[in-house]
Short mmCIF file of C-alpha atoms and ligand atoms in Angstrom, two decimals:
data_model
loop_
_atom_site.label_atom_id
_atom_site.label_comp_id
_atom_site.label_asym_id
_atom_site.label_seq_id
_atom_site.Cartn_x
_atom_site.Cartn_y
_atom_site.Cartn_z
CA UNK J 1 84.44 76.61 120.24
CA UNK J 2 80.65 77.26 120.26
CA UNK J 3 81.32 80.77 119.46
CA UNK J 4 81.12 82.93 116.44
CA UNK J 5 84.34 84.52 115.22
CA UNK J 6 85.52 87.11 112.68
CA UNK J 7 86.33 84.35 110.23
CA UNK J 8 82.51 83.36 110.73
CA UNK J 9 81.04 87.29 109.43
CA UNK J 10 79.79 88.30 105.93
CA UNK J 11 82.16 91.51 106.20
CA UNK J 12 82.20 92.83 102.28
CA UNK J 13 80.86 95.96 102.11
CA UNK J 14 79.17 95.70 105.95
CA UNK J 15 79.80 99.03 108.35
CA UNK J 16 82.13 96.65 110.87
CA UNK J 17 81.99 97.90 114.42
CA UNK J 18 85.02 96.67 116.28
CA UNK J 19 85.88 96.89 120.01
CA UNK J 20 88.91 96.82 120.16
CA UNK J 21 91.25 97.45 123.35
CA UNK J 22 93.43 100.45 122.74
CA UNK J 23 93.96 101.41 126.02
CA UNK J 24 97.44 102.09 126.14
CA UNK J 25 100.24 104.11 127.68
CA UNK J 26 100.40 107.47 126.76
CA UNK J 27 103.41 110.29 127.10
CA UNK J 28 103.78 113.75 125.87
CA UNK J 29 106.67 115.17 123.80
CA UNK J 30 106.97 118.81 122.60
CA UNK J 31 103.41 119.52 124.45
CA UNK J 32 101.62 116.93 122.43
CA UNK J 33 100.30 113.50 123.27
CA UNK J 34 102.13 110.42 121.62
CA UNK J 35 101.47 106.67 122.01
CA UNK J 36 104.41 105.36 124.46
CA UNK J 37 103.89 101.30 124.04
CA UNK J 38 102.08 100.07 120.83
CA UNK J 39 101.69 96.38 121.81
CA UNK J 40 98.28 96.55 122.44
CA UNK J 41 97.64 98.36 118.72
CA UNK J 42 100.32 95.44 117.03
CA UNK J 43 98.02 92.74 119.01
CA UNK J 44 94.58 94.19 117.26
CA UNK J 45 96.18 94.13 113.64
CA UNK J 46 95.08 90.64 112.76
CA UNK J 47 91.54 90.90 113.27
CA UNK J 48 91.73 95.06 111.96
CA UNK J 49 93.45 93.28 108.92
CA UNK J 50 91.13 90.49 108.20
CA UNK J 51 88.26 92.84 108.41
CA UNK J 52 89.71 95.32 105.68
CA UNK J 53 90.78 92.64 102.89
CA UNK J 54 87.97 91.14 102.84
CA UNK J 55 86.12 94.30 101.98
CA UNK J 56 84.65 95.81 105.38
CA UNK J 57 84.61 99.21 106.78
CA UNK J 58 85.92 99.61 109.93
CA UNK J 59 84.45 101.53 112.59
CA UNK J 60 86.98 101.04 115.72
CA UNK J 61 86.47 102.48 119.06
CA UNK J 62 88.08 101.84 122.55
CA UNK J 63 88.49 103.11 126.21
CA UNK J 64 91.13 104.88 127.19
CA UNK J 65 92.01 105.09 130.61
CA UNK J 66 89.27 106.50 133.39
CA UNK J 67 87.10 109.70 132.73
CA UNK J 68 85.93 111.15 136.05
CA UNK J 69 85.84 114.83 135.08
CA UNK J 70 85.57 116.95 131.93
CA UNK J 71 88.99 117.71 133.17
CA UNK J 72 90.63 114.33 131.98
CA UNK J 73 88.84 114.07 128.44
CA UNK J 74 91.59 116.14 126.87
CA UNK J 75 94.57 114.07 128.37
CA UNK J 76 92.89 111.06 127.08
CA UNK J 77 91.66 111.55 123.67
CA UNK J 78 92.07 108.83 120.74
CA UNK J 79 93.75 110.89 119.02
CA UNK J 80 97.14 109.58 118.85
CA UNK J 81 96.23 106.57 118.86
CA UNK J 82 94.90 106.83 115.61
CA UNK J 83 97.60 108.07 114.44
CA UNK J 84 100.02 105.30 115.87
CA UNK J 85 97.21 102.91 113.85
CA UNK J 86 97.93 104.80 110.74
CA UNK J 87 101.18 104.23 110.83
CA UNK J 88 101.39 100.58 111.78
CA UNK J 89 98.71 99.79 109.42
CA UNK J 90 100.10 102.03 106.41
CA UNK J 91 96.81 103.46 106.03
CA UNK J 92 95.08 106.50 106.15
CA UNK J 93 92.88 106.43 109.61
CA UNK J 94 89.79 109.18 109.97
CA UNK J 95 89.65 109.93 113.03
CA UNK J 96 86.47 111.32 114.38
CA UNK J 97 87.01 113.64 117.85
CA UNK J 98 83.28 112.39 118.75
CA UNK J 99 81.29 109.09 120.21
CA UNK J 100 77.58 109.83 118.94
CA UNK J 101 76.47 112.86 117.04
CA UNK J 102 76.19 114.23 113.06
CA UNK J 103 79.67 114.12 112.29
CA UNK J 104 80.15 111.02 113.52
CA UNK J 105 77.33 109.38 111.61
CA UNK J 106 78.75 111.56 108.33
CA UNK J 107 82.24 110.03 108.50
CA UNK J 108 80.65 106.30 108.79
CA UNK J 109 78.34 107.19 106.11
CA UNK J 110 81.45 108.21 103.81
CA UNK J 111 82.82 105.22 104.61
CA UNK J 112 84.65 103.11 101.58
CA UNK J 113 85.09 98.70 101.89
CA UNK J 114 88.75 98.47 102.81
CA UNK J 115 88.82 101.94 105.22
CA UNK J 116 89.30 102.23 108.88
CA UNK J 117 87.64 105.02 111.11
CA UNK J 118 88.01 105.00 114.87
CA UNK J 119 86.31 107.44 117.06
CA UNK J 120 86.82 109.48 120.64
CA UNK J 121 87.50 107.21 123.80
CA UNK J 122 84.13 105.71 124.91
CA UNK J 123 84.54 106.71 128.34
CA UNK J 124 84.29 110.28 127.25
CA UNK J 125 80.37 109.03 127.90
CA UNK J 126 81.24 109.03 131.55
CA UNK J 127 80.91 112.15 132.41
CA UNK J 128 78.31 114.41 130.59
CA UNK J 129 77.63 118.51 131.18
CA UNK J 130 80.63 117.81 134.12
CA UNK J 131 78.60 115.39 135.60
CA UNK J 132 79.76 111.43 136.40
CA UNK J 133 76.87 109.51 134.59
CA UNK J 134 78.81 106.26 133.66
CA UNK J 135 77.05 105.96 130.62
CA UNK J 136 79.60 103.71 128.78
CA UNK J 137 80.73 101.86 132.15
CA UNK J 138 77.29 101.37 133.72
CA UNK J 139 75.76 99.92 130.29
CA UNK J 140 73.51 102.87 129.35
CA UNK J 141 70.87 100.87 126.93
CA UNK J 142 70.28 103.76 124.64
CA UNK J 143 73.94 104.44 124.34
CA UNK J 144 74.67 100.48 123.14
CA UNK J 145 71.58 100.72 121.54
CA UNK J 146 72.93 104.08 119.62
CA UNK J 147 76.67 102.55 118.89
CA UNK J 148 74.89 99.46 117.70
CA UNK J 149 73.05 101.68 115.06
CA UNK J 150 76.11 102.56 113.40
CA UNK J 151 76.92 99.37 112.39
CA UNK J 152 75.86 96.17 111.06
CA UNK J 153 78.00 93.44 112.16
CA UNK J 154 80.02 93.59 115.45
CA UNK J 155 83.13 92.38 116.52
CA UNK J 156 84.44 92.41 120.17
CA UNK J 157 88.55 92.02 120.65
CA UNK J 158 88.83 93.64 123.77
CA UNK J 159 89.42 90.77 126.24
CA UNK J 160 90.62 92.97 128.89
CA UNK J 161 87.25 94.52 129.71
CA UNK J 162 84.92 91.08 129.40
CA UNK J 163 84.43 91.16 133.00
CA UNK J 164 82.50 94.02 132.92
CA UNK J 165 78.79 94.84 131.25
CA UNK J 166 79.54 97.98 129.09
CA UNK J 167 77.56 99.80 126.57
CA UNK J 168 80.46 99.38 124.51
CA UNK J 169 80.78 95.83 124.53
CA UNK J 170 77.17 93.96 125.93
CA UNK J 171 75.26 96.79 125.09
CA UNK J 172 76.12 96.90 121.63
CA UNK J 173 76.05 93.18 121.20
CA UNK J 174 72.10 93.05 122.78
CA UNK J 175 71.04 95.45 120.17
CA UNK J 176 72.45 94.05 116.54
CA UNK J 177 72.04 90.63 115.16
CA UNK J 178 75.49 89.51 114.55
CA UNK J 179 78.35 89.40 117.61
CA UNK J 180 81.78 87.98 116.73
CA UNK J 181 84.95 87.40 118.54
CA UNK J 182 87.92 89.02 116.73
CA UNK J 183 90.93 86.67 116.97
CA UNK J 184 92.60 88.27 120.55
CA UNK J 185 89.34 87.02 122.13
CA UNK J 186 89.30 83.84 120.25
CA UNK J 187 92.33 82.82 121.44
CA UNK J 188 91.88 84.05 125.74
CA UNK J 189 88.69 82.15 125.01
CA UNK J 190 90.31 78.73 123.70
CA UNK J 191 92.65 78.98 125.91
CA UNK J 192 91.48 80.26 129.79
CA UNK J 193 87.80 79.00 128.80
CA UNK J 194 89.18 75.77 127.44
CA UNK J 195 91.50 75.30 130.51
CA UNK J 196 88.47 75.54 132.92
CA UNK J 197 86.21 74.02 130.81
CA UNK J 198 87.33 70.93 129.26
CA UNK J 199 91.12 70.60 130.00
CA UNK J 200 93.77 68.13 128.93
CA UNK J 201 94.96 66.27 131.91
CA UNK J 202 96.27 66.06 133.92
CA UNK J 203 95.74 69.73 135.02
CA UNK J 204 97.75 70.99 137.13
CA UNK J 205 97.20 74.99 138.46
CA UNK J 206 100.14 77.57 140.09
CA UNK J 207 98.61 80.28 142.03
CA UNK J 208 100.97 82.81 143.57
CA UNK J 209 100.65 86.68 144.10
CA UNK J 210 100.20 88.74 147.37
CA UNK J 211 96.24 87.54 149.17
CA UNK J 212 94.80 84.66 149.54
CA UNK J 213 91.89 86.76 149.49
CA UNK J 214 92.13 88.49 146.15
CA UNK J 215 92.59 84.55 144.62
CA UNK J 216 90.85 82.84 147.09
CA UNK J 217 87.64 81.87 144.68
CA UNK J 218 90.42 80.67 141.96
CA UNK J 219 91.73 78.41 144.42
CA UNK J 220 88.34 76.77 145.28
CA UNK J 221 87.35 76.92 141.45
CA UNK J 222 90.13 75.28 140.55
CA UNK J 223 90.34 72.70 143.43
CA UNK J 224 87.53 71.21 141.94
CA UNK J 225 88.77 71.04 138.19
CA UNK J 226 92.54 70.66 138.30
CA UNK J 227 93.98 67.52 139.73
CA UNK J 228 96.84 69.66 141.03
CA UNK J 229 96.78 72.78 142.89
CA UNK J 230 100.06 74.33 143.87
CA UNK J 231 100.05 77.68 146.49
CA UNK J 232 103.13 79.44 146.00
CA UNK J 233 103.92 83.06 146.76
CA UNK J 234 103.20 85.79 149.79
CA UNK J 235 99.51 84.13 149.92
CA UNK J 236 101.24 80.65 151.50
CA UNK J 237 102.09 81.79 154.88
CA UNK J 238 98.43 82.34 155.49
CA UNK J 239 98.11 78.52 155.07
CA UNK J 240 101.24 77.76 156.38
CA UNK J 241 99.61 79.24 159.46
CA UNK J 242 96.90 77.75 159.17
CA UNK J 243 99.08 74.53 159.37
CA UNK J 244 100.67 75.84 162.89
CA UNK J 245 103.66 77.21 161.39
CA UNK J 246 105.57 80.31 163.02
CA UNK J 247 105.65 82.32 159.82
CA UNK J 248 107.14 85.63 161.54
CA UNK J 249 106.70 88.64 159.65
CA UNK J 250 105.48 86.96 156.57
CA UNK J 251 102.08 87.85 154.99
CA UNK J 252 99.25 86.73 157.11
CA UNK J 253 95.55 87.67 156.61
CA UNK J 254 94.01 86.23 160.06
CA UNK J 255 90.72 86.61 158.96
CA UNK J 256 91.65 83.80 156.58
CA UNK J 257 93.34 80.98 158.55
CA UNK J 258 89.99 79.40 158.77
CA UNK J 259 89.05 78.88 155.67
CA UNK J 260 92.71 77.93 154.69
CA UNK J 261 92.35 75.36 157.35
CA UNK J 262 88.99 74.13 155.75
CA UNK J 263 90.49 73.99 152.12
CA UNK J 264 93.77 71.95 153.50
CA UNK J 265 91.49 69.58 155.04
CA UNK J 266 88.88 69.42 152.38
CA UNK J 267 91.89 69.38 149.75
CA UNK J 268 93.95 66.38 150.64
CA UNK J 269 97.33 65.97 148.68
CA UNK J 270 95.72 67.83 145.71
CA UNK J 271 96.78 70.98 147.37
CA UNK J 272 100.49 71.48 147.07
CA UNK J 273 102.06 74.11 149.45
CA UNK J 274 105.56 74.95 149.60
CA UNK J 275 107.78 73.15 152.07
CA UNK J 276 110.50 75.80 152.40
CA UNK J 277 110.76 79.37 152.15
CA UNK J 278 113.59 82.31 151.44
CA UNK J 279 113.25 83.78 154.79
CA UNK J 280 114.92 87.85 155.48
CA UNK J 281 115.27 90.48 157.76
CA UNK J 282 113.70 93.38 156.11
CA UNK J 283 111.73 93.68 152.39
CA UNK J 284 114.98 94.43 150.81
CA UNK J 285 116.88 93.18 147.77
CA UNK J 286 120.12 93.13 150.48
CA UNK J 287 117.98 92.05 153.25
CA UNK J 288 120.09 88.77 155.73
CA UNK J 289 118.92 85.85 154.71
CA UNK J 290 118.41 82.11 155.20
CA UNK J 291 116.10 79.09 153.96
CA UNK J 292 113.56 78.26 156.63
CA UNK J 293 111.90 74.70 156.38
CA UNK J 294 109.02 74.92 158.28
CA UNK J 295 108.94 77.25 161.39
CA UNK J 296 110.82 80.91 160.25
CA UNK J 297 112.50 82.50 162.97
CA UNK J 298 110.89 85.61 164.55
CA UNK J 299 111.93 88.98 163.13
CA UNK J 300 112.48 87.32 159.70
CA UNK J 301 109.41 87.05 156.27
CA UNK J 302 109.11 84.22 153.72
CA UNK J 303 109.72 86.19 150.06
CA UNK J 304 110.16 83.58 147.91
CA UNK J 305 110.09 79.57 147.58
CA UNK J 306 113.08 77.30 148.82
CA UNK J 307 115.11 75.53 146.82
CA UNK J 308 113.00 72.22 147.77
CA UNK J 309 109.48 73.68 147.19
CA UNK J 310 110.79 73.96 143.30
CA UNK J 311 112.09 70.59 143.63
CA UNK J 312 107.96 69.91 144.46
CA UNK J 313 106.79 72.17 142.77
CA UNK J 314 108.83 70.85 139.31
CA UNK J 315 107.74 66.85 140.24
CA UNK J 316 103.67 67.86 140.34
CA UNK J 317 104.69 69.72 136.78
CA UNK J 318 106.10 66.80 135.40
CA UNK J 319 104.07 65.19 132.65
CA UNK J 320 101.48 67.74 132.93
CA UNK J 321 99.05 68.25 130.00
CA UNK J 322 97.71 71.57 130.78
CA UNK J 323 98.96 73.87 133.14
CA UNK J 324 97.62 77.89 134.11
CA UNK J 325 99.50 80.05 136.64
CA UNK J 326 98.62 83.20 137.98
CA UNK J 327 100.38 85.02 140.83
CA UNK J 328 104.04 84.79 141.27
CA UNK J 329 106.39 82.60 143.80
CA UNK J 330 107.92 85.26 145.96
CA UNK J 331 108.98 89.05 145.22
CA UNK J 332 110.12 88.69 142.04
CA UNK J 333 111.19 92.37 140.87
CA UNK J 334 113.86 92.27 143.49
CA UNK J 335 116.72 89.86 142.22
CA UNK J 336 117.14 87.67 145.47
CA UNK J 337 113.78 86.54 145.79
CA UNK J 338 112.65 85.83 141.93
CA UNK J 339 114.24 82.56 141.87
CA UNK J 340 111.33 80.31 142.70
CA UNK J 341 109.42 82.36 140.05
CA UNK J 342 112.28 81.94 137.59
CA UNK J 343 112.35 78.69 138.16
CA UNK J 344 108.51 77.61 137.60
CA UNK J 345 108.68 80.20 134.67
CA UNK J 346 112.04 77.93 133.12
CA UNK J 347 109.99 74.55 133.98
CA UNK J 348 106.55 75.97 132.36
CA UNK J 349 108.74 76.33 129.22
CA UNK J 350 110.00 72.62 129.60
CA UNK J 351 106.58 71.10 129.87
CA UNK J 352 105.55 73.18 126.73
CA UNK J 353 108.35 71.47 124.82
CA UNK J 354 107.25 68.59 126.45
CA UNK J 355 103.74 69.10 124.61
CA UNK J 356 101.76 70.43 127.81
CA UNK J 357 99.50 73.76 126.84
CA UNK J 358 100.25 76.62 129.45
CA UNK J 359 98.33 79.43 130.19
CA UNK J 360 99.58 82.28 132.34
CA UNK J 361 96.64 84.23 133.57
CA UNK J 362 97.12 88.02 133.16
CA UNK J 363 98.79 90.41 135.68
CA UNK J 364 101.69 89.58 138.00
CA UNK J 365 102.55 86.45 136.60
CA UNK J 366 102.57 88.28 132.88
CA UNK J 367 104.81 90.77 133.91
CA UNK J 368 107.04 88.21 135.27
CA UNK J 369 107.45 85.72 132.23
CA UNK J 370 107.81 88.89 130.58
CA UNK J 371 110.68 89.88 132.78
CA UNK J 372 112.26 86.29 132.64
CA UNK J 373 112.00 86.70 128.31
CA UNK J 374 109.90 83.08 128.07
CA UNK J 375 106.58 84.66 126.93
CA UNK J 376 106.24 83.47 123.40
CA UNK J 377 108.13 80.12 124.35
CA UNK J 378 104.35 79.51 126.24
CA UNK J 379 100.90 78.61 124.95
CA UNK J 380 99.35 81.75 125.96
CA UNK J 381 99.99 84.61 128.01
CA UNK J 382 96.29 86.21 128.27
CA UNK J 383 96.02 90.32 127.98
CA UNK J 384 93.27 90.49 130.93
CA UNK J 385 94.47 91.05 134.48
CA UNK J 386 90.89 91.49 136.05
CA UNK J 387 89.19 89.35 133.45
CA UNK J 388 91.42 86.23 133.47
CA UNK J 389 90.79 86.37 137.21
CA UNK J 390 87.28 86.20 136.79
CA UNK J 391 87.58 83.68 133.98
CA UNK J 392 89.67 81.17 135.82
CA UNK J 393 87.06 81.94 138.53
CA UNK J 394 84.62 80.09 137.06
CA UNK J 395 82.70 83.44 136.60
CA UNK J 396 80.42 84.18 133.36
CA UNK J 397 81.93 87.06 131.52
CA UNK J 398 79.63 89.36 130.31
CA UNK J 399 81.57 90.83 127.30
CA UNK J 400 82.04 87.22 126.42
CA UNK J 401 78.34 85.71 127.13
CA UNK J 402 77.27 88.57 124.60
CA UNK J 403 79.16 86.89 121.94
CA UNK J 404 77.44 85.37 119.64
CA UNK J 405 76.58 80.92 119.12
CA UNK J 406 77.68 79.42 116.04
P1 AMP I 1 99.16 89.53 142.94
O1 AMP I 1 98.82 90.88 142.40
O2 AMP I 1 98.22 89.04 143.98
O3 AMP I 1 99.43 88.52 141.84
O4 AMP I 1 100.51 89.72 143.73
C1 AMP I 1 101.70 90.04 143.09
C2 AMP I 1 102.65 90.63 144.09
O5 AMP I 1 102.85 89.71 145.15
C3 AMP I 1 104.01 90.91 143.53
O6 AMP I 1 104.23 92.30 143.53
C4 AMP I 1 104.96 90.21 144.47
O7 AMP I 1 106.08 90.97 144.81
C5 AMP I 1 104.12 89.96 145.69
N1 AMP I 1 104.58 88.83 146.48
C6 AMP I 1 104.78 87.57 146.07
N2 AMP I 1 105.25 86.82 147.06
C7 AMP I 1 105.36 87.62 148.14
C8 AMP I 1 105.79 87.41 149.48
N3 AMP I 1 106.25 86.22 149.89
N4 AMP I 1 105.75 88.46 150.32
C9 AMP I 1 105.32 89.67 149.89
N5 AMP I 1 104.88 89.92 148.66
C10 AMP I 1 104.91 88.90 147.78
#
């Protein structure tokens, strides 16, 4: 990749700012705040790692959650998060309860190669005097500008928010000669970037999930770079309509049923839609139910794939070099209708044996691999809901543009 990466950076004895993406769950026990999941921390040790043995000091900082009011800063402090880092990384951690200001400025200055600092949630910029200012999430140029200060190399992780132009990623990167990817990004960047840029073929995409119009630019981006596009999921009765199927209660946007027409017709047999559906009486795990090929009876809703759209589905998979899905088949958290997403989940794993790459696109369709226990028997199972959208959009990612050329 064109990009510059971690491994690229002089690091010994540089001030090493690193954004990294520590926004994680939070609970409270005995009236205090404590991390409650730690995968996003355990992700960010590589790069955090690399950084520290070879000899640079580094100056983490994240968003944590949304600030809207003074009201929420408290509730969302870094705090414990540092702590949690500490611990995994079996290292003392200074954490400083401030984004900009003296101390601040004092604890980077004290700063020893080899030691890790990590200051207050960057959203705390928000919202200023009790007023909503956006600083950090509206890219205030004197606050990257300010962060960028601090520091003399910089190294973006956080994939999750590369959608969006932030002081705390772009603005930093516009105002300090040296942007790198840390390894998390590397890797969403290979992967999603290399899958809509320059794929293996034959490419075949999955794109499942609830509307056609939250994916409806992925499916037109991707008609025109994969050489198979397969519909699955709550969005295909909308073009199943579009076809002049009854779809009774199913999903339906109306407003879409043009355009679906337009993309069938434009499409040809590189658009694969499912040719049965689990049809039931009610959204219910004990709902009545029956397998509707083609019309489905009035009073009854498509929730998941038939047995012979997986059939389809599994013959455009086979022998395919490079395959992304986002969105799943059908309802999958309720038992009776996650079998068309278990299946393409169990097939994606076969074509990785196989020696196909496969990329499942953030969200949804993470949660479900997760659920189904294949997730590290796949290529790569990106971190970024919003920006592996955008990504597999075709869409320039700010966060990511900012990075650095070898
Ligand atoms: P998305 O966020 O667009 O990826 O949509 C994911 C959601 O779509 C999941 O919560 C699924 O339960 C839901 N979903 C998938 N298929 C259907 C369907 N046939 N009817 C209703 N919801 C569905």
């Amino acid at each position: 990749m064109a990009k510059l990466t971690v491994d690229d950076l002089e690091l010994k004895g540089k001030k090493v700012l690193m954004r990294v993406d520590f926004n994680v769950p939070l609970k409270e026990v005995d009236g205090q705040q404590e991390v409650a999941n730690d995968n996003r921390i355990v992700a960010a040790l590589p790069t955090i790692k690399h950084v520290l043995s070879e000899g640079g000091r580094a100056i983490l900082f994240s968003h944590l959650g949304r600030i809207k009011s003074e009201d929420d800063k408290p509730g969302l402090s870094m705090k414990p998060v540092a702590q949690r880092l500490a611990d995994l990384l079996g290292q003392p951690v200074t954490f400083v309860p401030a984004i900009e200001g003296p101390e601040l400025e004092e604890a980077i200055n004290q700063l020893e190669d080899g030691q890790v600092l990590i200051f207050e949630n960057t959203r705390y910029a928000d919202v200023v005097d009790g007023e909503q200012v956006k600083r950090e999430s509206k890219n205030d140029p004197e606050l990257g500008a300010y962060w960028a200060s601090l520091g003399d190399v910089f190294v973006n992780d956080a994939f999750g928010t590369a959608h969006r132009s932030h002081a705390s990623n772009a603005g930093i990167a516009a105002n300090i000669a040296q942007t790198a990817a840390g390894y998390l990004m590397e890797k969403e960047i290979k992967f999603l970037g290399g899958a809509v840029e320059n794929p293996e073929r034959p490419f075949v995409a999955i794109i499942g999930g609830a509307k056609v119009s939250d994916k409806i630019t992925i499916i037109q981006n991707l008609l025109a770079k994969a050489d198979k596009v397969i519909v699955g999921g709550g969005m295909a009765y909308t073009f199943a309509a579009a076809k002049g199927e009854k779809i009774g209660n199913s999903l339906f946007e109306e407003d879409k049923v043009e355009l679906a027409k337009q993309l069938i017709a434009d499409a040809g047999d590189k658009l694969v839609l499912p040719v049965d559906a689990v049809a039931a009486d009610k959204f219910a795990n004990d709902a009545d139910t029956y397998v509707a090929e083609g019309d489905i009876k009035d009073g009854y809703m498509g929730l998941d794939i038939g047995p012979k759209s997986v059939e389809l589905f599994k013959s455009v998979l086979a022998g395919a070099k490079t395959v992304v899905w986002n969105g799943p088949m059908g309802v999958f958290e309720m038992e009776n209708f996650a079998k068309g997403t278990l299946a393409i989940g169990e097939e994606l794993v076969k074509v990785t044996e196989e020696g196909a790459t496969t990329i499942v696109g953030g969200g949804d369709s993470t949660a479900a691999v997760q659920q189904l226990g294949v997730a590290d028997q796949l290529s790569h199972i990106s971190t970024g809901g919003g920006a592996s959208l955008e990504y597999l959009e075709g869409k320039t990612l700010p966060g990511i543009a900012a990075i650095s050329e070898k």
